[in-house]
CSV table of C-alpha atoms and ligand atoms in Angstrom, one decimal:
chain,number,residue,atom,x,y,z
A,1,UNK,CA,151.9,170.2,-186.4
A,2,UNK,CA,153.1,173.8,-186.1
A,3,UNK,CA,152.7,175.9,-183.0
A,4,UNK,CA,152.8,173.4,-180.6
A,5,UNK,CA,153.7,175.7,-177.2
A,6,UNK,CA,156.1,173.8,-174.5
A,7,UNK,CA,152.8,173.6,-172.2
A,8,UNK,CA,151.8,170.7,-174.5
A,9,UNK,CA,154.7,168.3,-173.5
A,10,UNK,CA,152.4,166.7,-170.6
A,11,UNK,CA,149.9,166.4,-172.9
A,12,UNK,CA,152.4,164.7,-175.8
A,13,UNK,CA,150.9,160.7,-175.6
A,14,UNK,CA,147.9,161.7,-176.9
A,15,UNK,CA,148.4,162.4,-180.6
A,16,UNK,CA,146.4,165.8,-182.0
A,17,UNK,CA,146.5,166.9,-186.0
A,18,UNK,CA,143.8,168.7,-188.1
A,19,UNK,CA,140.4,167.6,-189.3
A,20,UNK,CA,139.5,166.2,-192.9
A,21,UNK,CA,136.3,165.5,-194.3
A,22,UNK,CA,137.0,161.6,-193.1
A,23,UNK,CA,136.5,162.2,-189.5
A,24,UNK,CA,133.3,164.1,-189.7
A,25,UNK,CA,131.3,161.3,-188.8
A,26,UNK,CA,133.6,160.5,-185.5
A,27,UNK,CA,133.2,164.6,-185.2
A,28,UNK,CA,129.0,164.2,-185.1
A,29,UNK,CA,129.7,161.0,-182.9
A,30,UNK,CA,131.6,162.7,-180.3
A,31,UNK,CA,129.0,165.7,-180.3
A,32,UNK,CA,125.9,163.4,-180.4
A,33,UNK,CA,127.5,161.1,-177.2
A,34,UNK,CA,124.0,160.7,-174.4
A,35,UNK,CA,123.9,163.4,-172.5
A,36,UNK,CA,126.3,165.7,-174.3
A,37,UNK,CA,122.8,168.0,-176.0
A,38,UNK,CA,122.9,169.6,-172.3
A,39,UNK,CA,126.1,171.2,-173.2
A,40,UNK,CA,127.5,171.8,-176.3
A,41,UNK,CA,125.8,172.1,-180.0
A,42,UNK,CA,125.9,169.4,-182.6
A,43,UNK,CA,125.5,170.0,-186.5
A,44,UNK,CA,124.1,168.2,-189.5
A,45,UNK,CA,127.5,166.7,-192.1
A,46,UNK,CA,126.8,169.7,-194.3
A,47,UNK,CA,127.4,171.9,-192.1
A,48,UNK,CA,130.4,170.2,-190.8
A,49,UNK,CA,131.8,169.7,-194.5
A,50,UNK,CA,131.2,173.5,-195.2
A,51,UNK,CA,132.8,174.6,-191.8
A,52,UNK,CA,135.9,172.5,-192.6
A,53,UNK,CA,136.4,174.1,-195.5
A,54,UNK,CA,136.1,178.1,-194.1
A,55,UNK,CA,139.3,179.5,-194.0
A,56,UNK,CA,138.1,181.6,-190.4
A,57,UNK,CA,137.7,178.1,-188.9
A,58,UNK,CA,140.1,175.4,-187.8
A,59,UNK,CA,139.4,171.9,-186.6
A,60,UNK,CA,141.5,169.4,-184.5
A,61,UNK,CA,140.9,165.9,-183.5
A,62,UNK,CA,142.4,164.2,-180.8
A,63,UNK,CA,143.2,160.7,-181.6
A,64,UNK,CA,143.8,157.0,-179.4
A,65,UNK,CA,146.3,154.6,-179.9
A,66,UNK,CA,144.7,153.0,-182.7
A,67,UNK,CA,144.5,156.5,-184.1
A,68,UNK,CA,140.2,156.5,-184.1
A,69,UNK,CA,139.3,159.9,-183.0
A,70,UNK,CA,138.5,160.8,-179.7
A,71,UNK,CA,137.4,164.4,-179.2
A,72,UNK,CA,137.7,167.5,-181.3
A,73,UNK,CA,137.9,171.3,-181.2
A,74,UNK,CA,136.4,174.0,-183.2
A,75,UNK,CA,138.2,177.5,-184.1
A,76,UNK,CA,136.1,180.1,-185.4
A,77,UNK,CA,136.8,183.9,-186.1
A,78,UNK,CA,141.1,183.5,-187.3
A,79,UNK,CA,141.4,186.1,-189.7
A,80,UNK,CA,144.8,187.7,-190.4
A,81,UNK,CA,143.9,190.9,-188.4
A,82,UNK,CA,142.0,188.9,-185.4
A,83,UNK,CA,142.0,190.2,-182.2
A,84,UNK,CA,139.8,187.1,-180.4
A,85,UNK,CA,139.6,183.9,-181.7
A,86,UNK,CA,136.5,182.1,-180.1
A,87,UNK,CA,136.7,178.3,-179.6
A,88,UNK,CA,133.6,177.4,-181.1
A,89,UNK,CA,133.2,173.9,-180.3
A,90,UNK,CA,135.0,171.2,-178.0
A,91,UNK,CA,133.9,167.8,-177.1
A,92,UNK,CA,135.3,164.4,-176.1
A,93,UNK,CA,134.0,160.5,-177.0
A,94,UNK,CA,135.0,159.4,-173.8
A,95,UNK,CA,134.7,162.2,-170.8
A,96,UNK,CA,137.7,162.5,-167.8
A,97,UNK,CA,140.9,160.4,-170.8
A,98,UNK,CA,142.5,164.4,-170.9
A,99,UNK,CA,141.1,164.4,-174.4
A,100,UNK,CA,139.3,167.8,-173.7
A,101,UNK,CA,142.4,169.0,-172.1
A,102,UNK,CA,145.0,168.1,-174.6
A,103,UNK,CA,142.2,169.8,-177.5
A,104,UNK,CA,142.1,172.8,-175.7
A,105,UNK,CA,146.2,173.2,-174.7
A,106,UNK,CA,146.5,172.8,-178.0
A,107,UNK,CA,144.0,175.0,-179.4
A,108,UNK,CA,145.4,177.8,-177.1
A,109,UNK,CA,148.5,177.6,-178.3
A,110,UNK,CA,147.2,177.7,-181.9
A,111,UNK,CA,145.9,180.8,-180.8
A,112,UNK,CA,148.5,182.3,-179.3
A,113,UNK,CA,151.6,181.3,-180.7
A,114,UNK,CA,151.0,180.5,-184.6
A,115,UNK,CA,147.8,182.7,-185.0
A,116,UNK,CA,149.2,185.5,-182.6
A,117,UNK,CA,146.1,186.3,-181.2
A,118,UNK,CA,145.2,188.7,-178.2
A,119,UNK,CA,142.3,186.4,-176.7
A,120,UNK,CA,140.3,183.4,-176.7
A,121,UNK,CA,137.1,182.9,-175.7
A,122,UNK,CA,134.2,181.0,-175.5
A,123,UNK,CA,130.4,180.1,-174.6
A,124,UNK,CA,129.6,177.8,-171.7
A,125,UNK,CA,126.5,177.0,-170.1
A,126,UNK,CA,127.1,177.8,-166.3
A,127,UNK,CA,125.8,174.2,-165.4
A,128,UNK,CA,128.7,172.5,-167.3
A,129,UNK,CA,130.8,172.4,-164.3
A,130,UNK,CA,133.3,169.5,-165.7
A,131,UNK,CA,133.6,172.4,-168.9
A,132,UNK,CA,134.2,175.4,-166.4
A,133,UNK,CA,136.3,173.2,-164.5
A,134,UNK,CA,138.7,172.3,-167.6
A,135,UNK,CA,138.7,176.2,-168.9
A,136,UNK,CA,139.6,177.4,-165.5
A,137,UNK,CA,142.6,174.9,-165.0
A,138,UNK,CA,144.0,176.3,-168.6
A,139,UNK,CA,144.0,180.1,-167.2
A,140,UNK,CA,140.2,181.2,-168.9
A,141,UNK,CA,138.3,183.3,-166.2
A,142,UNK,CA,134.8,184.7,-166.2
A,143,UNK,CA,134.3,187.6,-169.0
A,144,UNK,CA,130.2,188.2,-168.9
A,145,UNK,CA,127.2,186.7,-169.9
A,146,UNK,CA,126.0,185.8,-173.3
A,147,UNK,CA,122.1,186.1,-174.4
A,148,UNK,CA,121.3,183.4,-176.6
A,149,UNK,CA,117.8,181.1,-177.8
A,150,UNK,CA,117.8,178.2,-176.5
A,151,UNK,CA,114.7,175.5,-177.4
A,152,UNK,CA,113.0,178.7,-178.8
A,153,UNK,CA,113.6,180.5,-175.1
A,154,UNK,CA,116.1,183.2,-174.2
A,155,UNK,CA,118.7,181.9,-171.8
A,156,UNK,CA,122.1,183.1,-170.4
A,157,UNK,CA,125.5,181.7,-171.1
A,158,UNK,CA,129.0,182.3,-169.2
A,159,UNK,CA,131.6,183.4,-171.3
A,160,UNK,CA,135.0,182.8,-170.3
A,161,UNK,CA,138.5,184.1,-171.9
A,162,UNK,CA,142.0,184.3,-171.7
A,163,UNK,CA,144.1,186.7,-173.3
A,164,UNK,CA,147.9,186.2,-174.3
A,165,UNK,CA,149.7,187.9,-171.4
A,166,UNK,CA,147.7,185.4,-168.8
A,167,UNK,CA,148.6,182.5,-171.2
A,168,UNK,CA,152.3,183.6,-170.9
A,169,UNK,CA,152.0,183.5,-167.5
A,170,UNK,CA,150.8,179.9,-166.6
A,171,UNK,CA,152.2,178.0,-164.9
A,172,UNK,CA,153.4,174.8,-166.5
A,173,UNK,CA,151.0,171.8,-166.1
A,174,UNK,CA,153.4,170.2,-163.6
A,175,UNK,CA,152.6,172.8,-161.0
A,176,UNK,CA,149.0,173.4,-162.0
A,177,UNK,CA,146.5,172.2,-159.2
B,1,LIG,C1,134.1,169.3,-171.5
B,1,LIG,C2,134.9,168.2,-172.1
B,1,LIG,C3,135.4,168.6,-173.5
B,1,LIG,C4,136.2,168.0,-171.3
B,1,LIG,O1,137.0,167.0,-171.9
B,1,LIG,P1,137.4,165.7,-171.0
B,1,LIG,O2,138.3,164.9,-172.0
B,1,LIG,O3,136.3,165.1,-170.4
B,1,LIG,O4,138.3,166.3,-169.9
B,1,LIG,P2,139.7,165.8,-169.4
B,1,LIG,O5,139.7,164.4,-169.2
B,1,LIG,O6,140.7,166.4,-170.3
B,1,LIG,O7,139.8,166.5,-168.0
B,1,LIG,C5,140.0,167.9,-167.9
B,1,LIG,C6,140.2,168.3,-166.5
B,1,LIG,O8,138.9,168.3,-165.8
B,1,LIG,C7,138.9,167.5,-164.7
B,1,LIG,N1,137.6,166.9,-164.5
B,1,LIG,C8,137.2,165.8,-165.0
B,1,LIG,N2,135.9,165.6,-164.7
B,1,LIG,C9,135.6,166.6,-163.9
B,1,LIG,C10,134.4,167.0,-163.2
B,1,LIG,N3,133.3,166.2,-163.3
B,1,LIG,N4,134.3,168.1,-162.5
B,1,LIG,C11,135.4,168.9,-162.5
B,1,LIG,N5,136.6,168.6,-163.1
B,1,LIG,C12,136.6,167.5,-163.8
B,1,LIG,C13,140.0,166.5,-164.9
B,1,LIG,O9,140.5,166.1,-163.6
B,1,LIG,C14,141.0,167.2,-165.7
B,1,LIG,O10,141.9,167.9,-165.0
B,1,LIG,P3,143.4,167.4,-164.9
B,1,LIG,O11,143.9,167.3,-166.3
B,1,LIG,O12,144.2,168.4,-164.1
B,1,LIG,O13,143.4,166.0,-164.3
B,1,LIG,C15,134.2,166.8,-172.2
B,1,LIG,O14,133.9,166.4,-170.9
B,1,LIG,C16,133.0,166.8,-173.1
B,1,LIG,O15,133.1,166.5,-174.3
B,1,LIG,N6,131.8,167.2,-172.5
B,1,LIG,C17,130.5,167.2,-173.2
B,1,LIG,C18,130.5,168.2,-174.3
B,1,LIG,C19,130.7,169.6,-173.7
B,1,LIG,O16,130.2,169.9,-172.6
B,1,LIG,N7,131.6,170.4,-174.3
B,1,LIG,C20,131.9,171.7,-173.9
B,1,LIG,C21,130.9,172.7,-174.3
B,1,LIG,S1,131.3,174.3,-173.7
């Protein structure tokens, strides 16, 4: 794949590439996993198949040794002129295997070094600690609060970004916390 930033190399055993319309049932797997409807969305295959094929979106899936996909990440908002690219979507079969980590290294450098952006972003409910926790070890940082319906009921997300200079400026995974 293109745009793969050094800052991957850790990350290089576990084997990332985009999304066809075969793995959108390991796609609704990883989103419907027990548990996971506290923290992150899930959509119907239609709306999966139609999302795949919308030039502002991008999906990758993260895959084992057997190649059976293991997680997956969601870009939304590329356009040519983008300033922010939001990660729409990021989930793992199996929680704490660096899936989510190796999605989300690579989705930032997606971001920042093929698509050239300024910033990514995204939504997080503030009692996803294990999702904070992952966002903050890749540089994102606290950027406001996000009013959104949830279960019919206004509630408050987190956002958290990270724009390109403070992506430069990581420090490489070996001397990351
Ligand atoms: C959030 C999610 C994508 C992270 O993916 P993951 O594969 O579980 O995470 P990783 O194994 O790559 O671990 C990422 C880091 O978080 C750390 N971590 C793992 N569990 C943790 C926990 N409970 N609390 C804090 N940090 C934790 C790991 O140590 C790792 O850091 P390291 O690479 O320096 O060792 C995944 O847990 C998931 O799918 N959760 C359910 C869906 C969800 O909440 N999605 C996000 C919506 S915003």
């Amino acid at each position: 794949m293109t745009g793969i930033a050094p800052q991957l190399a850790a990350t290089a055993t576990i084997a990332l590439r985009p999304a066809t319309h075969d793995d959108v049932d390991a796609i609704m797997a990883c989103e419907r996993q027990p548990g996971y409807d506290d923290t992150v969305g899930r959509w119907s295959r239609e709306e999966h198949l139609a999302a795949l094929v919308e030039p502002s979106h991008r999906y990758i899936v993260a895959l084992d040794s057997h190649s059976a996909v293991m997680g997956f990440v969601i870009l939304q908002e590329i356009a040519p002129a983008a300033s922010a690219v939001l990660v729409r979507r990021i989930a793992a079969l199996s929680q704490g295997r660096g899936h989510g980590r190796a999605l989300l290294d690579h989705a930032l450098a997606l971001i920042f070094d093929e698509l050239g952006a300024a910033k990514a972003w995204l939504r997080v409910w503030p009692h996803n600690a294990r999702g904070m926790a992952l966002y903050t070890k890749l540089g994102m940082r606290e950027d406001g609060l996000s009013e959104v319906q949830r279960n019919g009921a206004p509630a408050v997300m987190t956002i958290m970004s990270i724009d390109a200079a403070r992506y430069r400026d990581r420090k490489p995974r070996s001397e990351t916390p």
